Amino acid sequence: MPVTRRVLLTLLTAVLVASGLGHPARAGAAPAAEAKAAAPSRVSYDAHSLTVDGERVFVRAAEFHYFRLPSPALWRDILEKYKAAGFNTVSLYFSWAYHSPKRGVYDFTGVRDVDKLLRTAEDLGLWVVARPGPYINAETSGGGFPAWLKRVPGRARSSEAGYTAAYREWLAHINPILARHQVDRGGSVLLYNVENEYQANTDAQYMQDLQDTARADGITVPITTNVCCDAASWASTWGSGLGAVQIPGVDDYPQTFDCASYETVWGDWGEGVTERIRPDAPGYAAEYQAGAIDLDNAGYEACRKLTGVPYMKYFQKNNLVQSGSTLLSYYMGFGGTNWGWLGQPNDVYTSYDYGAAITEARQLTAKYDEFKRQNYFQRAVTPLTSTDAAPGPASSNAALSTAARVNTAEGTQIVLLRHTDRAAVSDDRATLDWATPDGRYQVPVRLIGRDAKLFLAGYDLGGQRLVYSTSELLTHEPIGGRDVAVLYGTGGTAGETVLRYSSRPKVTVLDGKVASSFSGGDLRLSYTHQGLARVLITGGGRRPLLLMLGTDASAATFWRADTASGPVLVRGTDLLRSASSRGSSLSLRADTATAGPIEIWSGTAGGAQPSLLGSQGRATTVTVNGLRVNTNATASGSVVGRLPGPAKVRLPQLSGWQGKAEAPEAKPGFDDARWRVADAGLPSDDYGFHSGAVWYRGRFTATGAETSIDLNAITGRRGVYLVWLDGRYLGSAAGGTQADSDAPINPDPGPGHFAVPPGVLKGGQQAVVSVLVQNMGNNDDWTADDNRFRQPRGLVRASIAGGGDVTWRIQGARGGEDLPDPVRGPLNLGGLYGERAGWTLPGHVAWPRAQWAAPAGVTWFRTEFALDLPRAQDTSLALRFPGTPPAGQRVQLFLNGWNLGHYGGQIGPQTDFVLPAGVLKEHGSNTLALSVVATAPGTVTPPVLVTAGTQRGGPGLVP
Ligand code: IPT
């Protein structure tokens, strides 16, 4: 069995299990010689956290791949959604391959305009972890290495000269862009990540060179790297010397990538506690699992379950407390699309949805809600930026246990409650013997199933003193002279919150059932988490507090945003993109999936009972998406109004399809005079044909004694090749898969034996064998062994039994590395006849009406459709192929010339292909082209347009 990355990922499970699932603690790792910054940075750090201008910060990041969303206008949508979920940072891989079709040629325009991406992050106030590789992995073809690098001598991911010169070209382009966007120059780039999981190689000089290059190019922020799975290799070898980075990060994927087994997997790759590699740097979870690649074709909904809310609650909270990490980056927040030939062939298909919190169609899921709950908490509780591990309160029930962290200066405690047996699914109760900073308490707690809770004690909650609570904190905001706080817990369970006052405060229960008692300075509120209870507390020597006590679900209805006149809280919308205030008017940008109420707390839009509620209360104007909303004040100090929902989306039926069969290359008389003669070996890489289909035509003089044609092609997983002899279809074979990591080239990746039918070849006659090889992309170089990534593509062997010499000609994507279409770029097109002839592009054709028959070979279908989607509304469309993907067909779909997917039973389970706005003309005419490569005659089922989600609002509306 070849040692593929898939196999390695499986082996990893065994290694982690054998090592007790943990990362061995490394005693006495000496502080390393740092890569010294050329100039002082505004970003610094100590063992607890990063600091920006001396202020401690907690980094809450999610990964985003701009190259998986070929629509710069939608980058803002995703980043706004990250921000609204409470992330303050976006982690960005930059893909060398995406920008460089040919050595020396780089493009940073259009969908490659990373300057615009960084400006968008800046606009939104998001920090950036910049990860330019040069190697990125990320299930991209070649792991982000441009295909032309395969022919550059010098081991990749090493300090060898050939590779060094090549990657310096890339860094010379990307580094200056990143440098000018650094926090140090008023921009957003906070950290710079060199390489990616460089655990398999031992070239410390290479790691040092990358850092020296970055410094020479003006990178002044701290440098990090992401260390794979078992941190030992990197840390023990280089943790304190040449090549060591300032802030090492660790990648953790506790749930594996076995999405099909989502019901049984629970931390099969470990506890997911981010190991600290350097004692002088803060803990950094560089890639913390937030989804999965769909290794077993289970579909991404299974991956979303594998990494669903229970996983997030248990593993993420556990990691927060056990590791004390203050840099948490989740992979992925939104996965996107392997459009064109972007994807690495062995582990992924077109969709890179990843089972993430935000779907490929840009829709929010329950995982998004959980991120919001956790992020809002981490944002509000600033003592989290500097904590030490501490013993948690003793539990009366061995089934439940605690762990804790204590803020080094303020004494605030963050207590984790979880099942002692991480796999337990029972409903357990305990009493905690809790020595809080404000006294010792016997505190009842309860935990149902796979869950974990973070409780606070000794916490200054705005102007209040929280002694402890067995509800979790969502957030608290100073609004209109009061504190507005939201706590939540599992629906139906009891909660208890104790606040400290100098005298008995006045408690008004505005909504729900909450009991209160006061003794010894403690106001004790007791309740059952249900709906959303509201309690107003005034007097007692403190400013007023509006306390809302909810459930997971009601907590998730809240959104927060900052305005010039302070924070606002909003509930009822399906997203809050931004808020701004001017004078007494408040304007919101928000999305609604249905019509319904909106409730707002803000310093500008205050309620009507100033005597009761505080100082605000001026009648104000509220606009949402630019439209005035009539509001009424509530007793909670909020205003309520109603928002309209989205208009109905009417999609056109796709009709008027036209069809045309091609593959003239299979015919003996086809003129291939302008094709390259394959005189330097058969693989297509050597001729600059790197993506998609490649044609070969071999001419020979027949002996008449030919018995078979024996071929061997390497395509990457999911590939195929088809063979014709003098225009007669001989059949197809599966293309080979991945290189064996031990052998340079798997000797037998995709053999095909094609019998020559009797009587076809006559001695002395000219004959042509035509081969269509469907390459699927290049292997990655995850193991840094060079060979996998350099594995050739295309035909690697061809012989004719009983025949003579063959002269081969080759043709792939038009222009090869000299792109005829730099806008759509190097990964868009392959070398089918129709692709070379521009059949993918918008415009009319005069083809016969489609019959939906696909003979063996290549057939195209085209149609146009006009859209006029509702304005001021965000509608996400997909193209759906009804039924199950057919085994013998592989369909490429082109929307307005952009290759948005590969459909077919041998490719993956995917039936819905997202059509991103921007590529999709929402108000205009669109051209859809399908190419069908069929290995056997069949019927094609035409696709239909479907709505994947629609909300009033959207990213386009700026107030
Ligand atoms: C980790 C890579 O760093 C990242 O690029 C991506 O490939 C991710 O895996 C899987 O989606 S590697 C880790 C699984 C060992």
Tab-separated table of C-alpha atoms and ligand atoms in Angstrom, residues 5 9 12 93 136-139 196-197 226 228-229 251 253 257 269 287 293 331 352 354 782, ligand 1:
chain	number	residue	atom	x	y	z
A	5	ARG	CA	-1.245	11.264	3.303
A	9	LEU	CA	-3.358	10.425	8.862
A	12	LEU	CA	-1.123	9.208	13.206
A	93	TYR	CA	-2.977	31.028	3.862
A	136	ILE	CA	0.774	25.569	2.763
A	137	ASN	CA	-0.703	22.079	2.311
A	138	ALA	CA	-4.409	22.939	2.784
A	139	GLU	CA	-5.562	20.204	0.407
A	196	ASN	CA	3.472	24.575	7.500
A	197	GLU	CA	3.857	21.513	9.691
A	226	ASN	CA	2.321	25.682	12.879
A	228	CYS	CA	1.866	19.213	13.441
A	229	CYS	CA	0.155	16.878	15.784
A	251	ASP	CA	-2.193	21.958	15.098
A	253	TYR	CA	-7.428	17.645	15.060
A	257	PHE	CA	-11.261	13.159	9.421
A	269	TRP	CA	-6.642	11.776	18.042
A	287	GLU	CA	-4.993	25.071	13.616
A	293	ILE	CA	-12.026	17.047	4.997
A	331	TYR	CA	-9.497	25.580	10.849
A	352	TYR	CA	-14.240	22.387	0.594
A	354	TYR	CA	-15.271	21.382	5.572
A	782	TRP	CA	3.046	17.117	3.422
B	1	IPT	C1	-3.288	20.184	8.514
B	1	IPT	C2	-2.645	21.173	7.544
B	1	IPT	O1	-1.760	22.051	8.166
B	1	IPT	C3	-3.684	21.989	6.820
B	1	IPT	O2	-3.068	22.673	5.768
B	1	IPT	C4	-4.781	21.116	6.327
B	1	IPT	O3	-4.243	20.267	5.375
B	1	IPT	C5	-5.357	20.324	7.474
B	1	IPT	O4	-4.376	19.532	8.027
B	1	IPT	C6	-6.418	19.341	7.073
B	1	IPT	O5	-7.464	19.977	6.476
B	1	IPT	S1	-2.279	18.782	8.797
B	1	IPT	C7	-2.959	17.871	10.151
B	1	IPT	C8	-4.202	17.182	9.852
B	1	IPT	C9	-2.022	16.806	10.495
